[in-house]
Amino acid sequence: MHASIISSQASVARKSGLTLAAHWLSALAVSLAFGLVWVREALDEDAIGQLLLAWHRQLGLLVLLLLAVRLIARRRQSKQEQALPPLLHWASQATQWLFYLLLLAMPLLGWAMTSAQGHALQLFNLATLPPLLSVDPDLADSLQEWHELGASCLLGLIALHVLAALWHHAIRRDGVLASMLPLLRPRAPRPFDR
């Protein structure tokens, strides 16, 4: 009987191409945004620092657009999910929604901070976005602190996400990681003692 339960859970549905593309493009954009800020902080050159900050802002807007794509893809994705113990299912859902919240909050905080600093924000040099706030240097400083706190939370969540993916792959062997990798096929899970 236990074997039939396992075999009914044996295949983890491959995520849609839209989901995979949005996930990996988001991961790349977030990684580059962090990298640009770290390089900018290490430089003394103000002109290059301003250019890196401009690229950082563009990547933030890209993350915001990709979040919209991810939510659309999530809505269109079939509801077939791998059965997990209740606590793991809850942790998975909570982590995913926390990611969405941070991927929404971080670009909006950056946009608001840019507005409060009195700078215009360009959308990929195609259009100037309206300011979210009027110029207020004190508020800009507070928003920067929130933006940096959000970045720390996002880094921690990314680390947790990577560890969970490796745990699914190496310990549970349930195909979850492979379902998110474009070139790998999900494999049947190993029986897991609850």
Short mmCIF file of C-alpha atoms in Angstrom, two decimals, residues 76-146:
data_model
loop_
_atom_site.label_atom_id
_atom_site.label_comp_id
_atom_site.label_asym_id
_atom_site.label_seq_id
_atom_site.Cartn_x
_atom_site.Cartn_y
_atom_site.Cartn_z
CA ARG A 76 -2.00 29.58 -15.26
CA GLN A 77 0.09 26.68 -13.89
CA SER A 78 -1.86 23.53 -13.25
CA LYS A 79 -2.71 22.95 -9.60
CA GLN A 80 -1.01 19.53 -9.59
CA GLU A 81 1.58 19.74 -6.85
CA GLN A 82 3.68 17.15 -5.14
CA ALA A 83 2.18 15.97 -1.88
CA LEU A 84 4.24 17.17 1.05
CA PRO A 85 3.76 16.70 4.76
CA PRO A 86 1.58 19.58 6.06
CA LEU A 87 4.42 21.46 7.76
CA LEU A 88 6.62 21.32 4.63
CA HIS A 89 3.71 22.39 2.45
CA TRP A 90 3.03 25.35 4.73
CA ALA A 91 6.75 26.30 4.79
CA SER A 92 6.93 26.07 1.00
CA GLN A 93 3.88 28.28 0.49
CA ALA A 94 4.96 30.80 3.14
CA THR A 95 8.43 31.07 1.62
CA GLN A 96 7.06 31.54 -1.88
CA TRP A 97 4.69 34.32 -0.81
CA LEU A 98 7.44 35.98 1.23
CA PHE A 99 9.58 35.99 -1.93
CA TYR A 100 6.75 37.63 -3.85
CA LEU A 101 6.31 40.23 -1.11
CA LEU A 102 10.03 41.09 -1.09
CA LEU A 103 10.25 41.13 -4.89
CA LEU A 104 7.40 43.65 -4.86
CA ALA A 105 8.58 45.72 -1.89
CA MET A 106 12.23 46.09 -2.88
CA PRO A 107 11.67 47.79 -6.28
CA LEU A 108 8.84 49.93 -4.88
CA LEU A 109 11.03 51.05 -1.96
CA GLY A 110 13.81 51.85 -4.42
CA TRP A 111 11.42 53.79 -6.66
CA ALA A 112 10.02 55.70 -3.67
CA MET A 113 13.54 56.41 -2.38
CA THR A 114 14.61 57.68 -5.81
CA SER A 115 11.57 59.96 -5.91
CA ALA A 116 12.21 61.28 -2.37
CA GLN A 117 15.82 62.02 -3.39
CA GLY A 118 14.49 64.15 -6.24
CA HIS A 119 15.70 61.93 -9.09
CA ALA A 120 13.66 60.89 -12.09
CA LEU A 121 13.39 57.17 -12.75
CA GLN A 122 13.63 55.97 -16.34
CA LEU A 123 11.98 52.77 -17.52
CA PHE A 124 14.73 51.27 -19.72
CA ASN A 125 15.31 54.73 -21.28
CA LEU A 126 11.87 54.49 -22.89
CA ALA A 127 9.82 56.58 -20.51
CA THR A 128 10.16 58.55 -17.31
CA LEU A 129 8.13 57.02 -14.51
CA PRO A 130 6.06 59.30 -12.31
CA PRO A 131 7.50 60.01 -8.87
CA LEU A 132 5.89 58.04 -6.05
CA LEU A 133 6.73 60.75 -3.48
CA SER A 134 7.66 64.39 -3.34
CA VAL A 135 11.25 65.34 -2.57
CA ASP A 136 12.06 64.70 1.09
CA PRO A 137 15.70 63.93 1.99
CA ASP A 138 14.83 62.69 5.49
CA LEU A 139 12.22 60.30 4.14
CA ALA A 140 14.71 59.18 1.46
CA ASP A 141 17.18 58.25 4.23
CA SER A 142 14.50 56.23 6.05
CA LEU A 143 13.48 54.49 2.83
CA GLN A 144 17.13 53.63 2.16
CA GLU A 145 17.34 51.94 5.55
CA TRP A 146 14.19 49.94 4.77
#
